[in-house]
Structures are given as structure tokens and as C-alpha cells.
Coordinates of C-alpha atoms and ligand atoms in Angstrom, one line a residue:
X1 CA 95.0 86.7 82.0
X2 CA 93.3 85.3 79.2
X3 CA 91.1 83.0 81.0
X4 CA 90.7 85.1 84.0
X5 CA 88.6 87.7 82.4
X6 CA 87.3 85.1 80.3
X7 CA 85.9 83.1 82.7
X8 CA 84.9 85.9 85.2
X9 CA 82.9 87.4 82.4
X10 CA 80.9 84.3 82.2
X11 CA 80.3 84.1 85.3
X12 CA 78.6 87.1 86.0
X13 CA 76.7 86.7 82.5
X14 CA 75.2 83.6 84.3
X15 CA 74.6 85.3 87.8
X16 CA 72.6 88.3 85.7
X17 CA 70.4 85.7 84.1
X18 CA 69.1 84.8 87.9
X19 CA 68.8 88.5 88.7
X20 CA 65.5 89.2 88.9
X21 CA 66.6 93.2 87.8
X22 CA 67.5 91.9 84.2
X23 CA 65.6 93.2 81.8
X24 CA 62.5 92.6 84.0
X25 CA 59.7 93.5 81.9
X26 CA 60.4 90.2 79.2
X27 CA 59.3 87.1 79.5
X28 CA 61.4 84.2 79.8
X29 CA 61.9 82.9 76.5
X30 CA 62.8 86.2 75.6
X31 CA 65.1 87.1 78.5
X32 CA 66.8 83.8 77.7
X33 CA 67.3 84.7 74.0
X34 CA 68.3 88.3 75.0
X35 CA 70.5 86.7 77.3
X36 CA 72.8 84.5 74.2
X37 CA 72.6 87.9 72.2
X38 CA 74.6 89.8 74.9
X39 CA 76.7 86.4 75.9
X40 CA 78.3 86.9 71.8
X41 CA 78.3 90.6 71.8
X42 CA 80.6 90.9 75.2
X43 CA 82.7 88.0 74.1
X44 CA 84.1 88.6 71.5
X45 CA 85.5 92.4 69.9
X46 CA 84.3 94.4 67.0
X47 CA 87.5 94.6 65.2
X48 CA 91.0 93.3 65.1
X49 CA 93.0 95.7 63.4
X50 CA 96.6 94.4 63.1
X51 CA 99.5 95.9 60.8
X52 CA 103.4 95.4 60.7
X53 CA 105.1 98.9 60.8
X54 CA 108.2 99.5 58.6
X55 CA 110.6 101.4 60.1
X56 CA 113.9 102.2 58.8
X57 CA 116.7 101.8 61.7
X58 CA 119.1 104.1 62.2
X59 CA 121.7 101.7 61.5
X60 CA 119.8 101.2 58.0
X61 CA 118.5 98.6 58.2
X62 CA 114.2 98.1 57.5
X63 CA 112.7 96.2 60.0
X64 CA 108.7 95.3 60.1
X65 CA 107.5 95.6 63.8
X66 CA 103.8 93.6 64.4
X67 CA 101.2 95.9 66.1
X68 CA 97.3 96.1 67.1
X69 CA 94.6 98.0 67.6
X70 CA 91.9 96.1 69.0
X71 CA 88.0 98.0 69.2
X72 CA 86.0 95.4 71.3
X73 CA 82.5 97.2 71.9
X74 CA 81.0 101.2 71.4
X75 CA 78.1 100.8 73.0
X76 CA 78.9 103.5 75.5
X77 CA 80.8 105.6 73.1
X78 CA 83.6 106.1 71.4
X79 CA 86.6 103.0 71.8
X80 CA 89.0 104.0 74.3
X81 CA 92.1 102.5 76.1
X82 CA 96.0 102.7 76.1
X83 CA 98.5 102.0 73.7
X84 CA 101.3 99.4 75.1
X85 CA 105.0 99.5 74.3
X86 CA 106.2 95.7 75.2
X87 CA 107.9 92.8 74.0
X88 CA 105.4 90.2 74.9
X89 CA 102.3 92.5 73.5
X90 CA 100.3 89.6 71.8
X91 CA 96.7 89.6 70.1
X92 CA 95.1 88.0 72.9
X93 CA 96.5 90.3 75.5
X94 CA 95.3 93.3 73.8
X95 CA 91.9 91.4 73.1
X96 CA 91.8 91.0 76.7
X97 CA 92.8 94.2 77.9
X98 CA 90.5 96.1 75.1
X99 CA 87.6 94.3 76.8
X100 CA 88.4 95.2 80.3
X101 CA 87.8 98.4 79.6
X102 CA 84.4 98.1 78.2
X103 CA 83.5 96.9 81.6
X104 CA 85.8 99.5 83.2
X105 CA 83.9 102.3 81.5
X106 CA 80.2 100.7 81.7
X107 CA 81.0 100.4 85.6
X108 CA 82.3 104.1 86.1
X109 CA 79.4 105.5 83.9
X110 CA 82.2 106.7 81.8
X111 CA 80.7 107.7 77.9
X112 CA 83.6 105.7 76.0
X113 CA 83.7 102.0 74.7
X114 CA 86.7 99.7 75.0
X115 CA 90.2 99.6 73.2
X116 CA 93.6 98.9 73.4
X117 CA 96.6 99.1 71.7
X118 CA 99.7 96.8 71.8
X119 CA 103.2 97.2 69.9
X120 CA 105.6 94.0 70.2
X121 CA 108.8 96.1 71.3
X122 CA 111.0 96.8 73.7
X123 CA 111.2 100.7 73.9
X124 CA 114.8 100.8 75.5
X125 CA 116.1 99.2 72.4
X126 CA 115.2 102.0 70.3
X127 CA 116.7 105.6 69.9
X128 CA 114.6 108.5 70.5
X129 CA 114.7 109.0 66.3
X130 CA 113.7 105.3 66.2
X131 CA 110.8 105.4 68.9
X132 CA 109.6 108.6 66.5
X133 CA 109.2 106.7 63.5
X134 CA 107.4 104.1 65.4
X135 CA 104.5 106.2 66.7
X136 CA 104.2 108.2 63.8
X137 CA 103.4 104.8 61.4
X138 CA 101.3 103.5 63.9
X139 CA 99.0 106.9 63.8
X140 CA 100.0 106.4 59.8
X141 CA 98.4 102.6 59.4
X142 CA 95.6 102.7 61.7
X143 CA 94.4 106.6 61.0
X144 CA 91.6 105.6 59.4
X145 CA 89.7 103.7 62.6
X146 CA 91.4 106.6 64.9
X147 CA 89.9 110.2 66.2
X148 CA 87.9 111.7 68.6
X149 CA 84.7 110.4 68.0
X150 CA 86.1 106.5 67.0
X151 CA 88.7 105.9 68.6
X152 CA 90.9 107.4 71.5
X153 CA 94.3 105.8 72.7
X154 CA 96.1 106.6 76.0
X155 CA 99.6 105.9 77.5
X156 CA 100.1 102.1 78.6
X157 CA 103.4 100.6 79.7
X158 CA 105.9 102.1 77.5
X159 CA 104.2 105.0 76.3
X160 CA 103.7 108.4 78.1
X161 CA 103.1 112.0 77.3
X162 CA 106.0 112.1 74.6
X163 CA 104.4 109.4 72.7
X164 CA 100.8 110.8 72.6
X165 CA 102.2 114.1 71.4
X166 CA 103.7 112.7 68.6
X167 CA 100.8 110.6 68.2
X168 CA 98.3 113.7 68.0
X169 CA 100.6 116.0 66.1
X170 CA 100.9 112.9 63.3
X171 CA 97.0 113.0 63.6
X172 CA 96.9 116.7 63.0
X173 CA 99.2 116.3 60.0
X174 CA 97.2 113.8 58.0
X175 CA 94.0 115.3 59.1
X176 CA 94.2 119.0 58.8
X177 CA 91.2 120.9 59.5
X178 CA 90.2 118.0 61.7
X179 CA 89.8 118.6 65.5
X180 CA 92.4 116.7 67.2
X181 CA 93.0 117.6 70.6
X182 CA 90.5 115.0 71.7
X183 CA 92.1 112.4 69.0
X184 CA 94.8 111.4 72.4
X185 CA 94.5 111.8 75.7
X186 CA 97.5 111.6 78.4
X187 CA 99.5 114.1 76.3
X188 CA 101.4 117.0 77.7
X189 CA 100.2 119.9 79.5
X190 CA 101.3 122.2 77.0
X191 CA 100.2 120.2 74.5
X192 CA 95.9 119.8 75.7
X193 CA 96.8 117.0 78.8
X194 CA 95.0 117.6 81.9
X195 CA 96.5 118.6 85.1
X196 CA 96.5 115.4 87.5
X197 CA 96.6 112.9 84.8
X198 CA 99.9 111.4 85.6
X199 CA 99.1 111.2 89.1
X200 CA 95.1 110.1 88.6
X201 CA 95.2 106.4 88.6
X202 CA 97.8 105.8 91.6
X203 CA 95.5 108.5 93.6
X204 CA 92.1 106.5 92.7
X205 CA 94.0 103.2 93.6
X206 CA 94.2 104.7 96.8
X207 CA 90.9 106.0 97.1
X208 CA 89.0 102.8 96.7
X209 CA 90.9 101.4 99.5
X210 CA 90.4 104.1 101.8
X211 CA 87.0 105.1 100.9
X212 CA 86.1 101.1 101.7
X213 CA 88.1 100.8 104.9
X214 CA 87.1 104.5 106.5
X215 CA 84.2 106.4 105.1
X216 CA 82.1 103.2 104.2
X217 CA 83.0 101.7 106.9
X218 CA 82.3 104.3 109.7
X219 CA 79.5 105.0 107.9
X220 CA 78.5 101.0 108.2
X221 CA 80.2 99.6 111.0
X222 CA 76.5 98.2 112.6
X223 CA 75.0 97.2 109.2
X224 CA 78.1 94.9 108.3
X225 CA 78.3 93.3 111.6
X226 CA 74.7 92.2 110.7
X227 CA 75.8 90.7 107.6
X228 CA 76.5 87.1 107.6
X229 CA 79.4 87.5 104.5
X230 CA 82.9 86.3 105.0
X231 CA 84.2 89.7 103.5
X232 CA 82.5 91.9 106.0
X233 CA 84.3 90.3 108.6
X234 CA 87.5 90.9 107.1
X235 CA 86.7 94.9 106.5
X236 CA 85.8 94.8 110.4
X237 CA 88.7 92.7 111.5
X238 CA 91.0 95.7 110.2
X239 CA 88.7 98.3 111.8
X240 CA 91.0 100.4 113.8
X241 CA 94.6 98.5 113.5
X242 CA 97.3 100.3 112.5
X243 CA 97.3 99.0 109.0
X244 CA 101.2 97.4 107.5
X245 CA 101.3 97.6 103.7
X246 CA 103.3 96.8 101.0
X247 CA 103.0 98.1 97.5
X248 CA 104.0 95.7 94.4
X249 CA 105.4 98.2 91.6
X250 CA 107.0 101.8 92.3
X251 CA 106.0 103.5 88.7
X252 CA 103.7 105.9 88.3
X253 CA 100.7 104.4 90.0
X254 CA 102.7 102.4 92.8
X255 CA 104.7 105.2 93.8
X256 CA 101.5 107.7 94.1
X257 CA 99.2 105.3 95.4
X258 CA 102.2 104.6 98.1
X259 CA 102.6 108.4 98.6
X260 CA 98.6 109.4 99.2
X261 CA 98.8 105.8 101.7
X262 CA 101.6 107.8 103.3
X263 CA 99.9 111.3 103.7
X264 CA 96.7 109.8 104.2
X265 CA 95.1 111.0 107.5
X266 CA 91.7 108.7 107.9
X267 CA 93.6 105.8 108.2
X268 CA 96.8 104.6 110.3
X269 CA 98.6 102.9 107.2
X270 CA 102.3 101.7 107.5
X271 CA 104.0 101.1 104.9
X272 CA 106.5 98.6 105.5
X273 CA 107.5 97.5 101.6
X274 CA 107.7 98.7 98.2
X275 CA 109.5 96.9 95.4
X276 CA 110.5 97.5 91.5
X277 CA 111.7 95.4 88.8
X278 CA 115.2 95.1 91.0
X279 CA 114.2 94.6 94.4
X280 CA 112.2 94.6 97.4
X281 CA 112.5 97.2 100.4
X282 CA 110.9 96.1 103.7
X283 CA 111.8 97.7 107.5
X284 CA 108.0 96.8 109.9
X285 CA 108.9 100.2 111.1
X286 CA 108.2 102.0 108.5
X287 CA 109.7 103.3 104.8
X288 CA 110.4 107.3 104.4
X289 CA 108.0 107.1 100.8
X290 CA 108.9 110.8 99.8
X291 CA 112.3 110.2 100.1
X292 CA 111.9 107.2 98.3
X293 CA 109.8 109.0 95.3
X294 CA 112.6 111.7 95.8
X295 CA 115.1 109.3 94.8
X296 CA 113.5 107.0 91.9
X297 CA 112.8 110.4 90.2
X298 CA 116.9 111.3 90.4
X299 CA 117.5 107.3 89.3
X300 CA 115.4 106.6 85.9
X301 CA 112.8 105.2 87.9
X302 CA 114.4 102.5 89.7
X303 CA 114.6 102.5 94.0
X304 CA 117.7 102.1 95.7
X305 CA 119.7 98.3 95.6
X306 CA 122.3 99.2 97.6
X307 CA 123.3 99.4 101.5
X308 CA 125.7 103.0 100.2
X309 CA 122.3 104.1 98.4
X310 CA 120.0 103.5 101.5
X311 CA 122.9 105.1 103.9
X312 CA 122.7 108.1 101.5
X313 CA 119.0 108.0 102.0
X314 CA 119.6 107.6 106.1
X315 CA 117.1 104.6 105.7
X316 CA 116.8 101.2 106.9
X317 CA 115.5 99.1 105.3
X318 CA 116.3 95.2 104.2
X319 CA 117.1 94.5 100.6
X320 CA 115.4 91.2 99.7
X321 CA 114.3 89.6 96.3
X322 CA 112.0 91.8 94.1
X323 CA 109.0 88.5 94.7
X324 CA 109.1 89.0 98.0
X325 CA 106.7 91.7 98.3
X326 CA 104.2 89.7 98.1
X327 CA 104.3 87.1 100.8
X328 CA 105.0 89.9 103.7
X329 CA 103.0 89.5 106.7
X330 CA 101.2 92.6 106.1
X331 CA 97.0 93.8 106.2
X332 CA 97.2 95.2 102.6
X333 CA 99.2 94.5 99.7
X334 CA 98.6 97.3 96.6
X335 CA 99.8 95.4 93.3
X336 CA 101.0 97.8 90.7
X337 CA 103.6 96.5 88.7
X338 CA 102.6 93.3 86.2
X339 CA 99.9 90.9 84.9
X340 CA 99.6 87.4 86.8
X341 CA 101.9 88.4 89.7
X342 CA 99.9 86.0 92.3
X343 CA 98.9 82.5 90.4
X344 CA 98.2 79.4 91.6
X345 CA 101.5 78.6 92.6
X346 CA 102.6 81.4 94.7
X347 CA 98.7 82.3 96.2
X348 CA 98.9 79.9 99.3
X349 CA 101.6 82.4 100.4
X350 CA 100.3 85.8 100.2
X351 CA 99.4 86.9 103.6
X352 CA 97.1 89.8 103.4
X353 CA 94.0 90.4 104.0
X354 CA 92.9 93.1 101.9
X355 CA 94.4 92.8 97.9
X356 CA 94.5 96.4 96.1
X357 CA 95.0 95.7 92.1
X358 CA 96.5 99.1 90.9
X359 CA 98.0 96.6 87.5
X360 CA 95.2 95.2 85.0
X361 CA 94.6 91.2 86.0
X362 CA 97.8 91.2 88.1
X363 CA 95.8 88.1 90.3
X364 CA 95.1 85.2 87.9
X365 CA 91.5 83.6 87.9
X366 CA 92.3 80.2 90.0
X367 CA 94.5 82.9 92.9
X368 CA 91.7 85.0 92.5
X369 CA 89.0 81.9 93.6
X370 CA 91.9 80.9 96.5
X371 CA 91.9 84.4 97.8
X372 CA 87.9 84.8 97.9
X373 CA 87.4 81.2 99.3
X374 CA 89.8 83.0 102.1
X375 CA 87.8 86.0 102.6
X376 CA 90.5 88.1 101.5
X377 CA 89.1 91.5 99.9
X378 CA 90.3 92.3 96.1
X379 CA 89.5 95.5 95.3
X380 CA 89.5 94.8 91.3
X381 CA 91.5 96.7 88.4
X382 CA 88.1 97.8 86.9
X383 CA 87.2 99.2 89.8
X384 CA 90.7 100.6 91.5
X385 CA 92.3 101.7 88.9
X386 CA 89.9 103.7 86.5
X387 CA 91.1 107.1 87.7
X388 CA 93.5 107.0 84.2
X389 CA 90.4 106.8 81.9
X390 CA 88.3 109.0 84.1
X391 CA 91.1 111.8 84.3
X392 CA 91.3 111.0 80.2
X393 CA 87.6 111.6 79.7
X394 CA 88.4 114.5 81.7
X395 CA 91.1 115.7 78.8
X396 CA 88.8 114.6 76.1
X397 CA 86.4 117.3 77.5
X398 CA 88.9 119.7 78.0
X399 CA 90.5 119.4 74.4
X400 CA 86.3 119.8 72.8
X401 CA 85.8 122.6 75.0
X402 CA 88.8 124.4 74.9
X403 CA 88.7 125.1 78.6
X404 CA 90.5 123.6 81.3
X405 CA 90.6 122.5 84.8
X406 CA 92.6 123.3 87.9
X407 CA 94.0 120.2 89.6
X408 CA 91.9 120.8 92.5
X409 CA 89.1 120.9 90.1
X410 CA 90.4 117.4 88.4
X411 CA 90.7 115.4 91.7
X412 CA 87.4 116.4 93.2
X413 CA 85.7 115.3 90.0
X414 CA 87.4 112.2 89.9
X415 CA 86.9 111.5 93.6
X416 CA 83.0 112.5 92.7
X417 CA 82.9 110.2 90.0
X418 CA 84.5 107.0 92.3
X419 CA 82.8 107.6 95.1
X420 CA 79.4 107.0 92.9
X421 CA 80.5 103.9 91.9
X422 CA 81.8 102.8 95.3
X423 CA 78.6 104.2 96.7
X424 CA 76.7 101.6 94.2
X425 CA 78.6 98.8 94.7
X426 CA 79.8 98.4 97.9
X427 CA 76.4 97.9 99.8
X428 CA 75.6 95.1 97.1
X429 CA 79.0 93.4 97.8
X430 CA 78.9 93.3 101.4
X431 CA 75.2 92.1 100.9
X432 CA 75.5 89.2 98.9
X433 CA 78.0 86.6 98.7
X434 CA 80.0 87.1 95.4
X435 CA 83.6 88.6 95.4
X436 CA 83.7 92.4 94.6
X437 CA 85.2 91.7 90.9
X438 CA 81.9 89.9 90.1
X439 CA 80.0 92.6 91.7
X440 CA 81.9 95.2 89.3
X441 CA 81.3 92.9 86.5
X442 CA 77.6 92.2 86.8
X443 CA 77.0 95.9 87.4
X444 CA 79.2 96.9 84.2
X445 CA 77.4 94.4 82.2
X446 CA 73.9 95.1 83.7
X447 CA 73.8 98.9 82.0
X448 CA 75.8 97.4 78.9
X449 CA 72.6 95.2 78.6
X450 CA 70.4 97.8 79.1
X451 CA 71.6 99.9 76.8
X452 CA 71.9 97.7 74.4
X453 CA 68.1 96.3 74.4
X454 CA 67.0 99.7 74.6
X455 CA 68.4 100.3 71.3
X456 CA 67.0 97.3 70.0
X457 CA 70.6 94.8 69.5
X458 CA 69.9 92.2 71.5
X459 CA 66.8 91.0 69.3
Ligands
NAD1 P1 105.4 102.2 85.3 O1 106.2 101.6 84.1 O2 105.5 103.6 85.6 O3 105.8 101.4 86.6 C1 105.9 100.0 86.7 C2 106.6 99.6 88.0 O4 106.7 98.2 88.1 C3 108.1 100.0 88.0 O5 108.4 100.4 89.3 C4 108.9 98.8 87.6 O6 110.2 98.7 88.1 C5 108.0 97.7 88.3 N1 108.2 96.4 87.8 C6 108.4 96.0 86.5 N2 108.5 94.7 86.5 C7 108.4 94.2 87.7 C8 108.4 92.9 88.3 N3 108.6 91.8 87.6 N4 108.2 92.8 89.7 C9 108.0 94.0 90.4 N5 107.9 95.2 89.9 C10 108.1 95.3 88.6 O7 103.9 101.6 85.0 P2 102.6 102.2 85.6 O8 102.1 103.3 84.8 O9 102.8 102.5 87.1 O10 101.6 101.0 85.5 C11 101.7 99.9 86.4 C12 100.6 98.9 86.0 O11 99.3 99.6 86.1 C13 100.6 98.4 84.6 O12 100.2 97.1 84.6 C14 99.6 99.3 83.8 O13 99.1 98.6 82.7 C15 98.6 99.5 84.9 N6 97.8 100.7 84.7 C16 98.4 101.9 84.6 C17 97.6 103.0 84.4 C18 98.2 104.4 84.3 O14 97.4 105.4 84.1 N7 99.5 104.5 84.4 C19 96.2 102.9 84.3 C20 95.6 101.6 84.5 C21 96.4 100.5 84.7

């Protein structure tokens, strides 16, 4: 992942120093030397906060668990990004991940800089008591960069709303007096969360592919059979076909992204595959997805394994390895489970046509060159699946204002908010010949320039 972002960075640094649209009005020296000023601001973070929490087991025993907060730029605002719960949480990961969503929040126009948070843990080891302890040192060690206007942390893999209440009320504890609604966002309805967090980021996965393949499209059909670009064609080939997909990951953002492809009425999706960390389910017909979000909310989580569970279901459906998923002969495949899930060595196999990333970097950078040399359409994590952070900014408003949203309110502003950014990019992608994550990228790190020569840094 690492080098993916890396690399992809760089090379729409060196594709904005051809653009005739950056910073126009110097001349070239200038513009050059401008140019290496933004090159070691975006590449590398602000801080590296690290600290190893000590936690006393319930067994007795004191153990010293490694975590990060990493705070890689504030142009835009305050830092903001999630707080992960995993074993294999290292500095570079969170480095990485704190500096995708700079560009995720440049790109949406979204008033927050770029964080992330990483604790190396496996939550199911841990009691509830345990898990407790944990969140409250980790507000404990790092309240000093932390609060509404620094620095905002979200859920990530192995957090959720329990966590960020704890979080906030440990916050409120050590700062009293202090506002703190807006200190975490992702938190509990009854504790400041907005309605239509939980479900924001699978339903703005969902809307980038649709809003591409039927409103943009319709709106474009003439203008992109003009356009002599590889990826044009591919939107047009799927023009009008009954669309087969299969979705990587059935956790909160698979399962809802899986569910609004289901309901969806502007386009004729069929989706014929989900899978989880236990299998893969596949039947070209067709998969029953309520039933199928019925049942992983009755089983922790996890979809069916079984023949006796499918039967119980009244679904067919095959039961194949949980890699599977991806190599299906299907139009569209929605990835929403885990970094680097199509590398080198599995890419050649992966069939569709149109590639949805729901996870952060879950295509590595040399799959992510075989893919685009294919004309195959990646919809990119920056852009697909922001609707978390929007929906956050969305609580971080809220919990300032002390006034809150309806869902319906929620989704259309989140809808609004991607649609501006689709409406932005999408003519410029299907113009030009760079893949649509370098679009994203130039475009989040055009206004990150901008701003930051208007405020005088980058001299
Ligand atoms: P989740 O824990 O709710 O769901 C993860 C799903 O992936 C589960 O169905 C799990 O069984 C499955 N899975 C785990 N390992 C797998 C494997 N090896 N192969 C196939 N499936 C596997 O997580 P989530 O909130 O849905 O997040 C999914 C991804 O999206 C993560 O990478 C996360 O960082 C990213 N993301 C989430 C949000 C958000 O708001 N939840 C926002 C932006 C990005």
C-alpha cells in the first residue's frame, strides 16, 4: 500500500507541473521552486505521535500495547481520520492511510486535514473491561494533540460507535468545560452521532458507481462516443446490459453498498456474489441480499458457510473459497473488505470491467497500472468511499451547533456533496487519458496547492 499511494502521489505531482492551470500567474523558475515546496509538504506528515499504552489485564497481568496517531497535513482544517483496531497496524500503514485522507478531503471540498489512528491489537482478544481501558489511555496519552479544532478521530476497522463514546466521554473527563461533542465523530445517536453514519460510506460507494454508469452517462452518451479514451468505451460497452456483480467484503460498507445495488432502480444490477472473511456465495441467477443482511445481523457478522444455513435461507447459492470473489466473470466487482486484495499476482485474473474500491488501497499500485493498461474503470477509495468523512463532517457540525439532521436530510447532503465532485471530475477523466485515481489526485492536490501558495507556504 505503501508504494501505491506513494508512487501515485508522485505521479500526479509531476502531471500538475505540465498543467498549464497550476499556479498560472508565476513564472517558471518560480512555479518549479513552488513545485519542490509542495512535492516535501505532501510527502511526508506533520507529526508522528506514537505511545505504548499500559493496560492492566484482567488476568493481572500489565501489558504495553504500541499505538499511533499520525497528523499528516491541516491545510484544509483540522486532522481528521479513523482510529484502527488491528494486529498488523504499523507506522507506515497509518502514515499512509493519514495521507489518503488529506487528498480525500481536498478532493470532496471537505474543511478537515488528514489523520489516522492505528492500535496493534486484535480486539477479539480482549474483554469488554479490557477494550475500556484501552480507549480510555489512548484519549489519555495523545489528549493533548486531540479536540475539535486539532484533531478528530473516527471508527476504522475494529472500532465503532462504543469505542468513540468512550473515547469522547474520556475527552470530556479530562477536559471539563471544554466542548466535546465535536472532539469524535461516528459515536452513537444518543450520544451526538448523526443519523446515516453507519450506513454513509457503503451508500456513497454505491453512488459513484451509479451516478457514472446512469446519470453521467445518459447525460453523455454522444460526448463519450466522441472521445477517443479507452475508458469511455468501457462505460459505453456496459450501457444498457443487465449488469452481474460481485461485492468483496459484507461489513458495513459491503453489505450496504450490496443492498442500495440491490434496490437500486436506474440500473439493472445482479448481484451474483458476496463474500466475508469465511467464504464466497455465487448463484449467476441472482443472491436474495436482504435476506442475506437479515442473516449476518442474527450471526456476528459473518454470512452463511453451510448447505443447512442456505436451506434455512431457501437460497442457492454455491459455497466456494472466500478469494474467489474476485475472479468471477462479472461487469462490476465492489471491493470492501481489505488492503492489497488484487496485486500483481492475482490481477491477470480479475475479470471485470468496472472496479468499485469501497476498502482504502485494496488494488496495489503495479494491479492498479495492469487494470488501467486494460481499460478497466477503478472508481478510487478517495473518491468512492468518502461518504464516512462527509457524514462525519456532517456530526462535527451537528455536535457545534447543537442541531441535528433527519436521515433524509443527511443523504441528500451527502449525495449533494458527491455529486459535485463527480460533476468535476468525471468530464476531465473521460477527456484525458489518465486513470480516474490520478484524476482524483491531481484535483485534490491542485486546491491543496492553491491554498497553500495563497497563504504564502510554498515560498
Ligand atoms: P467491517 O469490519 O464492517 O467489514 C469487513 C468485511 O470484510 C467483513 O464482512 C469481513 O468478514 C470481511 N473480510 C475480512 N477479511 C476478509 C478477507 N480476507 N477476504 C474477504 N473478506 C474479508 O469493515 P467496514 O467498515 O465494512 O470496512 C471495510 C473496508 O472499508 C475497510 O478496509 C475500511 O478501512 C474501509 N472503509 C470503511 C469506512 C467506514 O465508514 N466503515 C470508511 C472508509 C473506508
Amino acid at each position: 500500500m505503501a508504494s501505491q499511494t506513494g508512487s501515485i502521489v508522485q505521479h500526479s505531482l509531476d502531471a500538475l507541473l505540465e498543467d498549464e492551470t497550476f499556479l498560472p500567474d508565476l513564472k517558471e523558475q518560480d512555479r518549479q521552486q513552488a513545485f519542490t515546496s509542495l512535492t516535501a509538504i505532501l510527502s511526508t506528515p506533520n507529526h508522528i505521535h506514537k505511545s505504548f499504552l499500559r493496560i492492566a489485564l484482567e488476568n493481572g497481568k500489565v501489558v504495553r500495547i504500541p499505538s499511533f496517531r499520525v497528523q499528516h497535513n491541516n491545510t484544509l482544517g483540522p486532522y481528521k481520520g479513523g482510529i484502527r483496531f488491528h494486529e498488523s497496524v504499523n507506522e507506515d500503514e497509518v502514515t499512509n492511510l493519514a495521507s489518503l485522507m488529506t487528498l480525500k478531503n481536498a478532493l470532496h471540498e471537505v474543511p478537515f486535514g488528514g489523520g489516522k489512528g492505528g492500535v496493534v491489537l486484535n480486539p477479539r482478544n480482549y474483554s469488554v473491561i479490557e477494550l475500556h481501558q484501552i480507549c480510555k489511555k489512548y484519549v489519555h496519552y495523545f489528549s493533548d494533540i486531540l479536540g475539535p479544532d486539532k484533531d478528530i478521530p473516527a471508527p476504522d476497522m475494529g472500532t465503532g460507535d462504543r469505542e468513540m463514546d468512550w473515547m469522547m466521554a474520556e475527552y470530556k473527563s479530562i477536559r471539563p468545560g471544554a466542548t466535546y461533542r465535536g472532539s469524535f465523530t461516528g459515536k452513537s445517536i444518543i450520544n451526538g452521532g448523526s443519523l446515516g453514519r453507519r450506513e454513509a460510506t457503503g451508500k456513497g460507494v454505491y453512488f459513484t458507481y451509479r451516478y457514472m454508469m446512469s446519470d453521467f452517462l445518459n447525460e453523455n452518451r454522444e460526448w463519450l462516443d466522441a472521445q477517443e479514451n479507452p475508458f469511455a468505451q468501457t462505460a459505453l460497452d456496459q450501457d444498457g446490459k443487465p449488469l452481474k456483480m460481485a461485492v468483496q467484503g459484507f461489513g458495513n460498507v459491503g453489505s450496504v453498498a450490496a443492498l442500495e445495488a440491490y434496490r437500486c432502480s436506474y440500473l439493472n444490477n445482479k448481484i451474483v456474489a458476496v463474500s466475508d472473511r469465511n467464504v464466497t456465495l455465487y448463484n449467476p441467477e441472482g443472491l436474495d441480499i436482504p435476506a442475506l443482511v437479515e442473516f449476518t445481523d442474527k450471526n456476528e457478522g459473518d454470512l452463511p458457510t453451510t448447505e443447512a444455513e442456505l436451506n434455512g435461507l431457501e437460497m442457492k447459492a454455491d459455497i466456494l473459497d472466500r478469494e474467489k470473489v474476485l475472479y468471477l466473470d462479472v461487469d462490476v466487482l465492489v471491493l470492501a473488505a481489505l488492503e492489497d486484495q488484487i496485486h500483481k499476482d492475482n490481477v491477470e485474473q480479475v475479470k471485470a470491467k468496472i472496479v468499485v474500491e469501497g476498502a482504502n488501497a485494496p488494488v496495489t499500485g503495479e494491479a492498479d497500472e495492469y487494470l488501467a493498461d486494460n481499460g478497466v474503470i477503478i472508481v478510487p477509495d478517495i473518491l468512492a468511499n468518502a461518504g464516512g468523512v462527509i457524514v462525519s463532517y456532517f456530526e462535527w457540525l451537528q455536535g457545534r451547533e447543537t442541531q441535528f439532521y433527519s436521515e433524509e436530510q443527511v443523504y441528500d447532503m451527502l449525495f449533494e456533496k458527491m455529486q459535485s465532485t463527480m460533476d468535476t471530475i468525471l468530464p476531465q477523466f473521460f477527456g484525458d487519458p489518465f486513470p480516474l485515481r490520478q484524476n482524483c489526485y491531481i484535483h485534490a492536490v491542485m486546491k491543496l496547492s492553491t491554498v497553500l501558495f495563497r497563504q504564502g507556504k510554498l515560498y
